[in-house]
PDB file of C-alpha atoms and ligand atoms in Angstrom:
ATOM      1  CA  MET A   1      99.650  89.885 136.551  1.00 97.00           C
ATOM      2  CA  ILE A   2      98.758  93.548 136.919  1.00 98.00           C
ATOM      3  CA  LEU A   3      97.050  94.936 133.879  1.00 98.00           C
ATOM      4  CA  ASP A   4      98.857  98.239 133.507  1.00 98.00           C
ATOM      5  CA  GLY A   5      96.709 100.606 131.597  1.00 98.00           C
ATOM      6  CA  ARG A   6      99.133 103.430 132.141  1.00 98.00           C
ATOM      7  CA  GLU A   7     102.014 101.805 130.322  1.00 98.00           C
ATOM      8  CA  LEU A   8      99.694 100.612 127.341  1.00 98.00           C
ATOM      9  CA  SER A   9      98.089 103.996 127.014  1.00 98.00           C
ATOM     10  CA  LYS A  10     101.601 105.441 126.441  1.00 98.00           C
ATOM     11  CA  LYS A  11     102.125 102.928 123.616  1.00 98.00           C
ATOM     12  CA  ILE A  12      98.736 103.688 122.197  1.00 98.00           C
ATOM     13  CA  LYS A  13      99.286 107.460 122.260  1.00 98.00           C
ATOM     14  CA  GLU A  14     102.651 107.006 120.444  1.00 98.00           C
ATOM     15  CA  ASP A  15     100.810 105.064 117.702  1.00 98.00           C
ATOM     16  CA  VAL A  16      98.266 107.893 117.648  1.00 98.00           C
ATOM     17  CA  LYS A  17     101.108 110.477 117.269  1.00 98.00           C
ATOM     18  CA  LYS A  18     102.690 108.614 114.382  1.00 98.00           C
ATOM     19  CA  GLU A  19      99.419 108.403 112.597  1.00 98.00           C
ATOM     20  CA  ILE A  20      98.746 112.048 113.028  1.00 98.00           C
ATOM     21  CA  ASN A  21     102.211 112.746 111.716  1.00 98.00           C
ATOM     22  CA  SER A  22     101.426 111.146 108.431  1.00 97.00           C
ATOM     23  CA  LEU A  23      98.156 113.202 107.893  1.00 97.00           C
ATOM     24  CA  ASP A  24      98.113 116.404 105.962  1.00 97.00           C
ATOM     25  CA  PHE A  25      95.831 118.161 108.582  1.00 97.00           C
ATOM     26  CA  THR A  26      95.608 118.568 112.238  1.00 98.00           C
ATOM     27  CA  PRO A  27      92.780 116.681 113.961  1.00 98.00           C
ATOM     28  CA  CYS A  28      90.684 118.935 116.233  1.00 98.00           C
ATOM     29  CA  LEU A  29      88.619 117.890 119.272  1.00 98.00           C
ATOM     30  CA  ALA A  30      86.115 120.304 120.660  1.00 98.00           C
ATOM     31  CA  THR A  31      84.812 119.758 124.210  1.00 98.00           C
ATOM     32  CA  LEU A  32      81.619 121.221 125.583  1.00 98.00           C
ATOM     33  CA  LEU A  33      81.834 121.776 129.294  1.00 97.00           C
ATOM     34  CA  VAL A  34      78.702 122.862 130.968  1.00 97.00           C
ATOM     35  CA  GLY A  35      79.224 124.145 134.639  1.00 96.00           C
ATOM     36  CA  ASP A  36      82.070 123.551 137.000  1.00 93.00           C
ATOM     37  CA  ASP A  37      82.010 120.035 138.223  1.00 91.00           C
ATOM     38  CA  PRO A  38      85.386 119.373 139.699  1.00 87.00           C
ATOM     39  CA  ALA A  39      85.876 115.828 138.485  1.00 86.00           C
ATOM     40  CA  SER A  40      84.893 117.034 134.939  1.00 91.00           C
ATOM     41  CA  LYS A  41      87.626 119.836 135.127  1.00 89.00           C
ATOM     42  CA  ILE A  42      90.400 117.154 135.988  1.00 88.00           C
ATOM     43  CA  TYR A  43      89.149 115.058 133.119  1.00 89.00           C
ATOM     44  CA  VAL A  44      89.322 117.879 130.659  1.00 93.00           C
ATOM     45  CA  LYS A  45      92.664 118.861 131.884  1.00 92.00           C
ATOM     46  CA  ASN A  46      94.043 115.172 131.411  1.00 91.00           C
ATOM     47  CA  LYS A  47      92.427 115.268 127.971  1.00 95.00           C
ATOM     48  CA  ASP A  48      94.092 118.504 126.955  1.00 96.00           C
ATOM     49  CA  LYS A  49      97.437 116.990 128.116  1.00 96.00           C
ATOM     50  CA  ALA A  50      97.008 113.885 126.108  1.00 97.00           C
ATOM     51  CA  CYS A  51      95.913 116.017 122.995  1.00 98.00           C
ATOM     52  CA  GLU A  52      99.021 117.971 123.309  1.00 98.00           C
ATOM     53  CA  GLN A  53     101.167 114.982 123.484  1.00 97.00           C
ATOM     54  CA  VAL A  54      99.759 113.322 120.283  1.00 98.00           C
ATOM     55  CA  GLY A  55      99.304 116.445 118.197  1.00 98.00           C
ATOM     56  CA  ILE A  56      95.566 116.983 118.285  1.00 98.00           C
ATOM     57  CA  LYS A  57      94.281 120.625 118.477  1.00 98.00           C
ATOM     58  CA  SER A  58      91.975 120.759 121.528  1.00 98.00           C
ATOM     59  CA  ILE A  59      89.419 123.436 122.191  1.00 97.00           C
ATOM     60  CA  THR A  60      87.180 123.736 125.049  1.00 96.00           C
ATOM     61  CA  LYS A  61      83.891 125.707 125.115  1.00 96.00           C
ATOM     62  CA  ASN A  62      83.012 126.486 128.650  1.00 96.00           C
ATOM     63  CA  LEU A  63      79.313 127.235 129.329  1.00 97.00           C
ATOM     64  CA  PRO A  64      77.790 128.476 132.679  1.00 97.00           C
ATOM     65  CA  THR A  65      75.848 126.181 135.051  1.00 97.00           C
ATOM     66  CA  GLN A  66      72.559 127.685 134.093  1.00 98.00           C
ATOM     67  CA  THR A  67      72.972 127.135 130.439  1.00 98.00           C
ATOM     68  CA  THR A  68      69.577 125.988 128.834  1.00 98.00           C
ATOM     69  CA  LYS A  69      68.881 123.157 126.489  1.00 98.00           C
ATOM     70  CA  ILE A  70      68.495 125.482 123.483  1.00 98.00           C
ATOM     71  CA  GLN A  71      71.852 127.163 124.156  1.00 98.00           C
ATOM     72  CA  VAL A  72      73.567 123.734 124.355  1.00 98.00           C
ATOM     73  CA  ILE A  73      71.970 122.819 121.179  1.00 98.00           C
ATOM     74  CA  GLN A  74      73.252 125.994 119.576  1.00 98.00           C
ATOM     75  CA  ALA A  75      76.782 125.360 120.604  1.00 98.00           C
ATOM     76  CA  ILE A  76      76.510 121.710 119.305  1.00 98.00           C
ATOM     77  CA  GLU A  77      75.149 123.128 116.030  1.00 98.00           C
ATOM     78  CA  GLU A  78      78.060 125.582 115.767  1.00 98.00           C
ATOM     79  CA  LEU A  79      80.672 122.761 116.216  1.00 98.00           C
ATOM     80  CA  ASN A  80      78.750 120.439 113.835  1.00 98.00           C
ATOM     81  CA  ASN A  81      78.947 122.990 110.999  1.00 98.00           C
ATOM     82  CA  ASN A  82      82.598 124.025 111.564  1.00 98.00           C
ATOM     83  CA  PRO A  83      84.581 122.013 109.116  1.00 97.00           C
ATOM     84  CA  SER A  84      87.875 122.536 111.189  1.00 97.00           C
ATOM     85  CA  VAL A  85      86.237 120.709 114.331  1.00 98.00           C
ATOM     86  CA  HIS A  86      86.273 116.951 113.538  1.00 98.00           C
ATOM     87  CA  ALA A  87      85.240 115.443 116.918  1.00 98.00           C
ATOM     88  CA  ILE A  88      82.721 116.751 119.688  1.00 98.00           C
ATOM     89  CA  LEU A  89      82.813 115.681 123.243  1.00 98.00           C
ATOM     90  CA  LEU A  90      79.892 116.744 125.564  1.00 98.00           C
ATOM     91  CA  GLN A  91      81.603 116.637 128.985  1.00 97.00           C
ATOM     92  CA  LEU A  92      79.251 114.532 131.527  1.00 94.00           C
ATOM     93  CA  PRO A  93      77.830 114.951 134.138  1.00 94.00           C
ATOM     94  CA  LEU A  94      75.623 117.891 132.999  1.00 97.00           C
ATOM     95  CA  PRO A  95      73.673 120.313 135.279  1.00 97.00           C
ATOM     96  CA  PRO A  96      70.241 118.813 136.230  1.00 97.00           C
ATOM     97  CA  GLN A  97      68.178 120.912 133.878  1.00 97.00           C
ATOM     98  CA  LEU A  98      69.989 119.188 130.849  1.00 98.00           C
ATOM     99  CA  ASN A  99      69.388 115.706 129.613  1.00 98.00           C
ATOM    100  CA  ALA A 100      72.604 114.087 128.276  1.00 97.00           C
ATOM    101  CA  GLU A 101      70.862 111.276 126.245  1.00 96.00           C
ATOM    102  CA  GLU A 102      68.702 113.937 124.522  1.00 98.00           C
ATOM    103  CA  LEU A 103      71.532 116.341 123.742  1.00 98.00           C
ATOM    104  CA  VAL A 104      73.929 113.729 122.470  1.00 98.00           C
ATOM    105  CA  GLU A 105      71.447 113.130 119.687  1.00 98.00           C
ATOM    106  CA  PHE A 106      72.303 116.584 118.277  1.00 98.00           C
ATOM    107  CA  ILE A 107      75.969 115.749 117.675  1.00 98.00           C
ATOM    108  CA  TYR A 108      76.667 114.523 114.005  1.00 98.00           C
ATOM    109  CA  PRO A 109      77.251 110.849 114.365  1.00 97.00           C
ATOM    110  CA  SER A 110      80.533 111.243 112.419  1.00 97.00           C
ATOM    111  CA  LYS A 111      81.721 113.825 114.990  1.00 98.00           C
ATOM    112  CA  ASP A 112      80.550 111.825 118.053  1.00 98.00           C
ATOM    113  CA  VAL A 113      83.886 111.023 119.474  1.00 98.00           C
ATOM    114  CA  GLU A 114      82.501 109.076 122.583  1.00 98.00           C
ATOM    115  CA  GLY A 115      80.140 106.914 120.374  1.00 98.00           C
ATOM    116  CA  PHE A 116      77.134 107.662 122.633  1.00 97.00           C
ATOM    117  CA  HIS A 117      74.837 108.787 119.678  1.00 97.00           C
ATOM    118  CA  PRO A 118      72.110 106.196 119.001  1.00 97.00           C
ATOM    119  CA  VAL A 119      73.458 105.720 115.372  1.00 97.00           C
ATOM    120  CA  ASN A 120      76.928 104.792 116.751  1.00 97.00           C
ATOM    121  CA  MET A 121      75.273 102.584 119.453  1.00 97.00           C
ATOM    122  CA  GLY A 122      73.160 100.869 116.692  1.00 97.00           C
ATOM    123  CA  ARG A 123      76.333 100.292 114.695  1.00 96.00           C
ATOM    124  CA  LEU A 124      77.759  98.604 117.705  1.00 96.00           C
ATOM    125  CA  VAL A 125      74.705  96.141 117.453  1.00 96.00           C
ATOM    126  CA  THR A 126      75.129  95.557 113.800  1.00 95.00           C
ATOM    127  CA  GLU A 127      78.984  95.484 114.101  1.00 91.00           C
ATOM    128  CA  LYS A 128      79.390  97.940 111.173  1.00 89.00           C
ATOM    129  CA  ASN A 129      81.689 100.914 111.273  1.00 87.00           C
ATOM    130  CA  SER A 130      81.004 102.141 114.711  1.00 90.00           C
ATOM    131  CA  ILE A 131      82.816 104.665 116.899  1.00 95.00           C
ATOM    132  CA  ALA A 132      82.976 102.553 120.126  1.00 97.00           C
ATOM    133  CA  PRO A 133      82.699 104.347 123.482  1.00 98.00           C
ATOM    134  CA  CYS A 134      86.082 105.012 124.916  1.00 98.00           C
ATOM    135  CA  THR A 135      86.092 103.100 128.281  1.00 98.00           C
ATOM    136  CA  PRO A 136      84.704  99.822 126.946  1.00 98.00           C
ATOM    137  CA  ALA A 137      86.903  99.928 123.889  1.00 98.00           C
ATOM    138  CA  GLY A 138      89.929 100.614 126.272  1.00 98.00           C
ATOM    139  CA  ILE A 139      89.097  97.557 128.259  1.00 98.00           C
ATOM    140  CA  ILE A 140      89.107  95.344 125.227  1.00 98.00           C
ATOM    141  CA  GLU A 141      92.343  96.759 124.117  1.00 98.00           C
ATOM    142  CA  LEU A 142      93.864  96.126 127.564  1.00 98.00           C
ATOM    143  CA  LEU A 143      92.649  92.479 127.708  1.00 98.00           C
ATOM    144  CA  LYS A 144      93.876  91.926 124.195  1.00 98.00           C
ATOM    145  CA  HIS A 145      97.346  93.493 124.819  1.00 98.00           C
ATOM    146  CA  TYR A 146      97.890  91.033 127.786  1.00 98.00           C
ATOM    147  CA  GLU A 147      96.753  88.225 125.610  1.00 98.00           C
ATOM    148  CA  ILE A 148      93.722  87.375 127.617  1.00 98.00           C
ATOM    149  CA  ASN A 149      91.591  85.285 125.407  1.00 98.00           C
ATOM    150  CA  LEU A 150      88.028  86.374 125.144  1.00 98.00           C
ATOM    151  CA  LYS A 151      86.513  83.576 122.897  1.00 98.00           C
ATOM    152  CA  GLY A 152      84.145  81.288 124.690  1.00 98.00           C
ATOM    153  CA  LYS A 153      84.987  82.804 128.091  1.00 98.00           C
ATOM    154  CA  ASP A 154      82.359  83.425 130.748  1.00 98.00           C
ATOM    155  CA  VAL A 155      82.382  87.211 131.280  1.00 99.00           C
ATOM    156  CA  THR A 156      80.244  88.900 134.013  1.00 99.00           C
ATOM    157  CA  VAL A 157      79.915  92.669 133.545  1.00 99.00           C
ATOM    158  CA  VAL A 158      78.576  94.311 136.758  1.00 98.00           C
ATOM    159  CA  GLY A 159      76.692  97.744 135.922  1.00 98.00           C
ATOM    160  CA  HIS A 160      74.574  98.289 132.826  1.00 98.00           C
ATOM    161  CA  SER A 161      75.272 101.997 131.980  1.00 97.00           C
ATOM    162  CA  ILE A 162      75.212 103.399 128.432  1.00 95.00           C
ATOM    163  CA  VAL A 163      78.786 104.696 129.128  1.00 96.00           C
ATOM    164  CA  VAL A 164      80.380 101.372 130.176  1.00 98.00           C
ATOM    165  CA  GLY A 165      78.333  98.247 130.711  1.00 98.00           C
ATOM    166  CA  LYS A 166      75.957  97.988 127.771  1.00 98.00           C
ATOM    167  CA  PRO A 167      78.467  98.886 125.059  1.00 98.00           C
ATOM    168  CA  LEU A 168      80.941  96.644 126.660  1.00 98.00           C
ATOM    169  CA  ALA A 169      78.617  93.771 126.602  1.00 98.00           C
ATOM    170  CA  LEU A 170      78.223  94.265 122.803  1.00 98.00           C
ATOM    171  CA  LEU A 171      82.111  94.547 122.317  1.00 98.00           C
ATOM    172  CA  LEU A 172      82.574  91.295 124.284  1.00 98.00           C
ATOM    173  CA  LEU A 173      79.957  89.377 122.195  1.00 98.00           C
ATOM    174  CA  LYS A 174      81.735  90.490 119.112  1.00 97.00           C
ATOM    175  CA  GLU A 175      84.788  88.693 120.623  1.00 98.00           C
ATOM    176  CA  TRP A 176      82.663  85.571 121.115  1.00 98.00           C
ATOM    177  CA  SER A 177      82.611  85.829 125.040  1.00 98.00           C
ATOM    178  CA  THR A 178      79.537  84.637 126.781  1.00 98.00           C
ATOM    179  CA  VAL A 179      78.264  87.638 128.462  1.00 98.00           C
ATOM    180  CA  THR A 180      76.324  88.056 131.813  1.00 98.00           C
ATOM    181  CA  LEU A 181      75.201  91.572 132.428  1.00 98.00           C
ATOM    182  CA  CYS A 182      74.318  92.518 136.026  1.00 98.00           C
ATOM    183  CA  HIS A 183      72.579  95.478 137.410  1.00 98.00           C
ATOM    184  CA  ILE A 184      70.884  96.841 140.555  1.00 97.00           C
ATOM    185  CA  GLU A 185      67.871  94.383 140.296  1.00 98.00           C
ATOM    186  CA  THR A 186      70.235  91.325 139.849  1.00 98.00           C
ATOM    187  CA  ARG A 187      69.046  88.925 142.623  1.00 98.00           C
ATOM    188  CA  ASP A 188      72.233  87.081 143.547  1.00 98.00           C
ATOM    189  CA  LEU A 189      75.323  88.937 142.190  1.00 98.00           C
ATOM    190  CA  THR A 190      77.697  86.404 143.618  1.00 98.00           C
ATOM    191  CA  LYS A 191      75.979  83.649 141.627  1.00 98.00           C
ATOM    192  CA  HIS A 192      77.024  85.564 138.516  1.00 98.00           C
ATOM    193  CA  THR A 193      80.497  86.755 139.523  1.00 98.00           C
ATOM    194  CA  LYS A 194      81.664  83.418 141.089  1.00 98.00           C
ATOM    195  CA  HIS A 195      81.518  81.247 138.029  1.00 97.00           C
ATOM    196  CA  ALA A 196      82.853  83.974 135.654  1.00 98.00           C
ATOM    197  CA  ASP A 197      86.409  83.589 133.988  1.00 98.00           C
ATOM    198  CA  ILE A 198      86.519  87.336 133.793  1.00 99.00           C
ATOM    199  CA  VAL A 199      84.603  89.893 135.932  1.00 99.00           C
ATOM    200  CA  ILE A 200      84.390  93.483 134.920  1.00 99.00           C
ATOM    201  CA  VAL A 201      82.927  95.782 137.418  1.00 98.00           C
ATOM    202  CA  ALA A 202      81.660  99.402 136.608  1.00 98.00           C
ATOM    203  CA  VAL A 203      79.319 100.545 139.417  1.00 98.00           C
ATOM    204  CA  GLY A 204      80.898 103.210 141.427  1.00 97.00           C
ATOM    205  CA  LYS A 205      80.556 101.407 144.864  1.00 98.00           C
ATOM    206  CA  PRO A 206      83.805 100.711 146.804  1.00 97.00           C
ATOM    207  CA  GLY A 207      84.009  97.292 148.374  1.00 96.00           C
ATOM    208  CA  LEU A 208      81.137  95.813 146.050  1.00 98.00           C
ATOM    209  CA  ILE A 209      83.158  92.909 144.766  1.00 98.00           C
ATOM    210  CA  LYS A 210      84.843  90.883 147.616  1.00 98.00           C
ATOM    211  CA  GLU A 211      87.278  87.997 147.457  1.00 98.00           C
ATOM    212  CA  ASP A 212      84.674  85.360 148.150  1.00 98.00           C
ATOM    213  CA  MET A 213      82.649  86.568 145.122  1.00 98.00           C
ATOM    214  CA  VAL A 214      85.165  85.517 142.501  1.00 98.00           C
ATOM    215  CA  LYS A 215      86.829  82.134 141.600  1.00 98.00           C
ATOM    216  CA  ASN A 216      90.554  81.249 141.675  1.00 98.00           C
ATOM    217  CA  ASN A 217      92.424  82.687 138.721  1.00 98.00           C
ATOM    218  CA  VAL A 218      89.797  85.146 137.758  1.00 98.00           C
ATOM    219  CA  VAL A 219      90.588  88.175 135.462  1.00 98.00           C
ATOM    220  CA  LEU A 220      89.326  91.205 137.247  1.00 98.00           C
ATOM    221  CA  VAL A 221      88.817  94.567 135.577  1.00 99.00           C
ATOM    222  CA  ASP A 222      87.829  97.385 137.932  1.00 98.00           C
ATOM    223  CA  VAL A 223      86.248 100.286 136.166  1.00 98.00           C
ATOM    224  CA  GLY A 224      85.029 102.041 139.299  1.00 97.00           C
ATOM    225  CA  THR A 225      86.469 105.329 140.528  1.00 95.00           C
ATOM    226  CA  THR A 226      85.185 106.821 143.682  1.00 94.00           C
ATOM    227  CA  LYS A 227      87.081 109.390 145.756  1.00 91.00           C
ATOM    228  CA  VAL A 228      87.398 108.160 149.366  1.00 94.00           C
ATOM    229  CA  ASP A 229      89.630 110.248 151.849  1.00 94.00           C
ATOM    230  CA  ASP A 230      91.286 112.097 148.873  1.00 90.00           C
ATOM    231  CA  LYS A 231      92.154 108.762 147.276  1.00 93.00           C
ATOM    232  CA  ILE A 232      90.749 107.195 144.109  1.00 93.00           C
ATOM    233  CA  VAL A 233      89.351 103.614 144.702  1.00 96.00           C
ATOM    234  CA  GLY A 234      87.698 100.970 142.632  1.00 97.00           C
ATOM    235  CA  ASP A 235      84.655  98.670 143.180  1.00 98.00           C
ATOM    236  CA  ALA A 236      86.650  95.715 144.076  1.00 98.00           C
ATOM    237  CA  ASP A 237      88.796  94.779 147.150  1.00 98.00           C
ATOM    238  CA  PHE A 238      92.028  94.952 145.256  1.00 97.00           C
ATOM    239  CA  GLU A 239      94.257  93.793 148.255  1.00 97.00           C
ATOM    240  CA  ALA A 240      92.099  90.761 148.980  1.00 97.00           C
ATOM    241  CA  ILE A 241      91.644  89.628 145.348  1.00 98.00           C
ATOM    242  CA  LYS A 242      95.077  90.266 143.897  1.00 97.00           C
ATOM    243  CA  ASP A 243      96.684  87.003 145.075  1.00 96.00           C
ATOM    244  CA  LYS A 244      93.625  85.062 143.868  1.00 98.00           C
ATOM    245  CA  ALA A 245      93.343  86.641 140.477  1.00 98.00           C
ATOM    246  CA  SER A 246      95.413  85.551 137.554  1.00 98.00           C
ATOM    247  CA  ALA A 247      95.269  89.295 136.294  1.00 98.00           C
ATOM    248  CA  ILE A 248      93.861  92.355 137.696  1.00 98.00           C
ATOM    249  CA  THR A 249      93.653  96.050 137.035  1.00 98.00           C
ATOM    250  CA  PRO A 250      94.824  98.684 139.609  1.00 98.00           C
ATOM    251  CA  VAL A 251      92.783 101.715 140.390  1.00 97.00           C
ATOM    252  CA  PRO A 252      94.135 104.210 139.509  1.00 95.00           C
ATOM    253  CA  GLY A 253      96.390 103.162 136.586  1.00 97.00           C
ATOM    254  CA  GLY A 254      94.175 100.514 134.966  1.00 98.00           C
ATOM    255  CA  VAL A 255      91.146 101.457 132.865  1.00 98.00           C
ATOM    256  CA  GLY A 256      91.271 105.304 133.433  1.00 95.00           C
ATOM    257  CA  PRO A 257      94.414 106.032 131.213  1.00 96.00           C
ATOM    258  CA  MET A 258      92.943 103.709 128.619  1.00 98.00           C
ATOM    259  CA  THR A 259      89.861 105.678 128.349  1.00 97.00           C
ATOM    260  CA  VAL A 260      91.855 108.880 127.596  1.00 96.00           C
ATOM    261  CA  ALA A 261      94.230 106.932 124.993  1.00 97.00           C
ATOM    262  CA  MET A 262      90.975 105.629 123.204  1.00 98.00           C
ATOM    263  CA  LEU A 263      89.679 109.207 123.096  1.00 98.00           C
ATOM    264  CA  MET A 264      92.697 110.175 121.163  1.00 98.00           C
ATOM    265  CA  LYS A 265      92.206 107.076 118.878  1.00 98.00           C
ATOM    266  CA  ASN A 266      88.625 107.877 118.262  1.00 98.00           C
ATOM    267  CA  THR A 267      89.368 111.614 117.487  1.00 98.00           C
ATOM    268  CA  VAL A 268      91.630 110.479 114.697  1.00 98.00           C
ATOM    269  CA  LYS A 269      88.945 108.239 113.537  1.00 97.00           C
ATOM    270  CA  CYS A 270      86.391 111.030 113.475  1.00 98.00           C
ATOM    271  CA  ALA A 271      88.961 113.298 111.818  1.00 98.00           C
ATOM    272  CA  LYS A 272      89.563 110.902 108.947  1.00 96.00           C
ATOM    273  CA  ARG A 273      85.891 110.373 108.593  1.00 93.00           C
ATOM    274  CA  ASN A 274      85.014 114.076 108.433  1.00 93.00           C
ATOM    275  CA  ARG A 275      87.782 114.849 105.827  1.00 88.00           C
TER     276      ARG A 275
HETATM  277  P1  NAP B 301      76.302 104.691 136.348  1.00 56.55           P
HETATM  278  O1  NAP B 301      75.858 105.358 135.130  1.00 56.55           O
HETATM  279  O2  NAP B 301      75.945 105.237 137.725  1.00 56.55           O
HETATM  280  O3  NAP B 301      76.156 103.137 136.399  1.00 56.55           O
HETATM  281  C1  NAP B 301      76.448 102.285 137.381  1.00 56.55           C
HETATM  282  C2  NAP B 301      75.839 100.960 137.144  1.00 56.55           C
HETATM  283  O4  NAP B 301      75.890 100.123 138.160  1.00 56.55           O
HETATM  284  C3  NAP B 301      74.185 101.098 136.864  1.00 56.55           C
HETATM  285  O5  NAP B 301      73.950 100.281 135.823  1.00 56.55           O
HETATM  286  C4  NAP B 301      73.467 100.654 138.076  1.00 56.55           C
HETATM  287  O6  NAP B 301      72.415  99.905 137.875  1.00 56.55           O
HETATM  288  C5  NAP B 301      74.621  99.595 138.515  1.00 56.55           C
HETATM  289  N1  NAP B 301      74.568  99.286 139.959  1.00 56.55           N
HETATM  290  C6  NAP B 301      74.428 100.048 141.016  1.00 56.55           C
HETATM  291  N2  NAP B 301      74.526  99.238 142.292  1.00 56.55           N
HETATM  292  C7  NAP B 301      74.622  98.017 141.883  1.00 56.55           C
HETATM  293  C8  NAP B 301      74.811  96.837 142.541  1.00 56.55           C
HETATM  294  N3  NAP B 301      74.744  96.848 144.034  1.00 56.55           N
HETATM  295  N4  NAP B 301      75.000  95.689 141.885  1.00 56.55           N
HETATM  296  C9  NAP B 301      74.960  95.743 140.527  1.00 56.55           C
HETATM  297  N5  NAP B 301      74.873  96.731 139.784  1.00 56.55           N
HETATM  298  C10 NAP B 301      74.638  97.983 140.294  1.00 56.55           C
HETATM  299  O7  NAP B 301      77.986 104.888 136.296  1.00 56.55           O
HETATM  300  P2  NAP B 301      78.924 104.648 135.145  1.00 56.55           P
HETATM  301  O8  NAP B 301      79.121 105.909 134.411  1.00 56.55           O
HETATM  302  O9  NAP B 301      78.836 103.388 134.414  1.00 56.55           O
HETATM  303  O10 NAP B 301      80.452 104.535 135.900  1.00 56.55           O
HETATM  304  C11 NAP B 301      80.469 103.408 136.848  1.00 56.55           C
HETATM  305  C12 NAP B 301      81.848 103.702 137.522  1.00 56.55           C
HETATM  306  O11 NAP B 301      82.881 103.698 136.656  1.00 56.55           O
HETATM  307  C13 NAP B 301      81.925 104.973 138.324  1.00 56.55           C
HETATM  308  O12 NAP B 301      82.689 104.785 139.504  1.00 56.55           O
HETATM  309  C14 NAP B 301      82.676 105.906 137.358  1.00 56.55           C
HETATM  310  O13 NAP B 301      83.424 106.869 137.904  1.00 56.55           O
HETATM  311  C15 NAP B 301      83.644 104.811 136.721  1.00 56.55           C
HETATM  312  N6  NAP B 301      84.070 105.197 135.398  1.00 56.55           N
HETATM  313  C16 NAP B 301      85.283 105.170 135.144  1.00 56.55           C
HETATM  314  C17 NAP B 301      85.971 105.465 133.983  1.00 56.55           C
HETATM  315  C18 NAP B 301      87.326 105.336 133.657  1.00 56.55           C
HETATM  316  O14 NAP B 301      87.778 105.860 132.689  1.00 56.55           O
HETATM  317  N7  NAP B 301      88.055 104.665 134.679  1.00 56.55           N
HETATM  318  C19 NAP B 301      84.947 105.636 132.920  1.00 56.55           C
HETATM  319  C20 NAP B 301      83.619 105.682 133.055  1.00 56.55           C
HETATM  320  C21 NAP B 301      83.148 105.339 134.363  1.00 56.55           C
HETATM  321  P3  NAP B 301      70.987 100.861 137.705  1.00 56.55           P
HETATM  322  O15 NAP B 301      71.297 101.801 136.715  1.00 56.55           O
HETATM  323  O16 NAP B 301      70.002  99.781 137.532  1.00 56.55           O
HETATM  324  O17 NAP B 301      70.834 101.510 139.109  1.00 56.55           O
END
């Protein structure tokens, strides 16, 4: 079974559109883009298209590469204090002089659409009223949509970033999975992937997960996106694993579109909260 994020994301966006139509105001998502990273520009373009589809007002503040920490904080403060802006996205990666984790703390938690502020991360731990990061939330939606039972399942997550691995582990725990979280210091990666019912890989190293590292009927979710010879590829050997797996995400067309759809959903959540 192919876990088709593209199809599901359309459905989610339709639902978001309906919800927005029932509101008496227009949700507004503001993006801060510092510098001119090409991948970021593509993501911002896709996000703008999705906003237009669902009826979210999207504004982008473009700051030059040399922008200082103080200038970014001032830009965040302006958006925090603007009542017509409901959700703020600080586009990553940032130029080397800026520290993303430090800057994210200046966004009001109620406007933190990506859920990276420590308050929202903390609420993920306490399972109270959180805004969950878009990619992990999209993975859970995708698995649930395809009726993949998470309760009691052994799930191995490869990659422990704040954007994907760590919050994903918390969301899986909430679903009663038994979670193993692997990282660069994990001694024997195969030991942890081979026994897992579900393997989720978010590293950014093509070919990391090979066919002999997973068991028969595994569910494989590949978050990785790396540009190789002008093509986007994941972290797993899709061709070799697809016949062994009971379900697998394609790259592209799996997790990527879900991330944008969840951003739309989170924007509405922030908008309602800020109203
Ligand atoms: P990241 O911050 O670079 O994190 C990568 C993680 O992988 C780190 O935790 C790293 O551990 C770990 N790692 C590196 N080599 C490893 C190895 N050999 N074995 C086990 N773990 C290893 O990246 P990210 O932001 O999480 O993104 C990961 C990938 O997902 C990238 O390809 C990114 O483009 C993609 N992504 C896709 C979407 C989407 O919507 N499709 C969204 C977000 C990210 P250390 O930190 O200890 O080095």
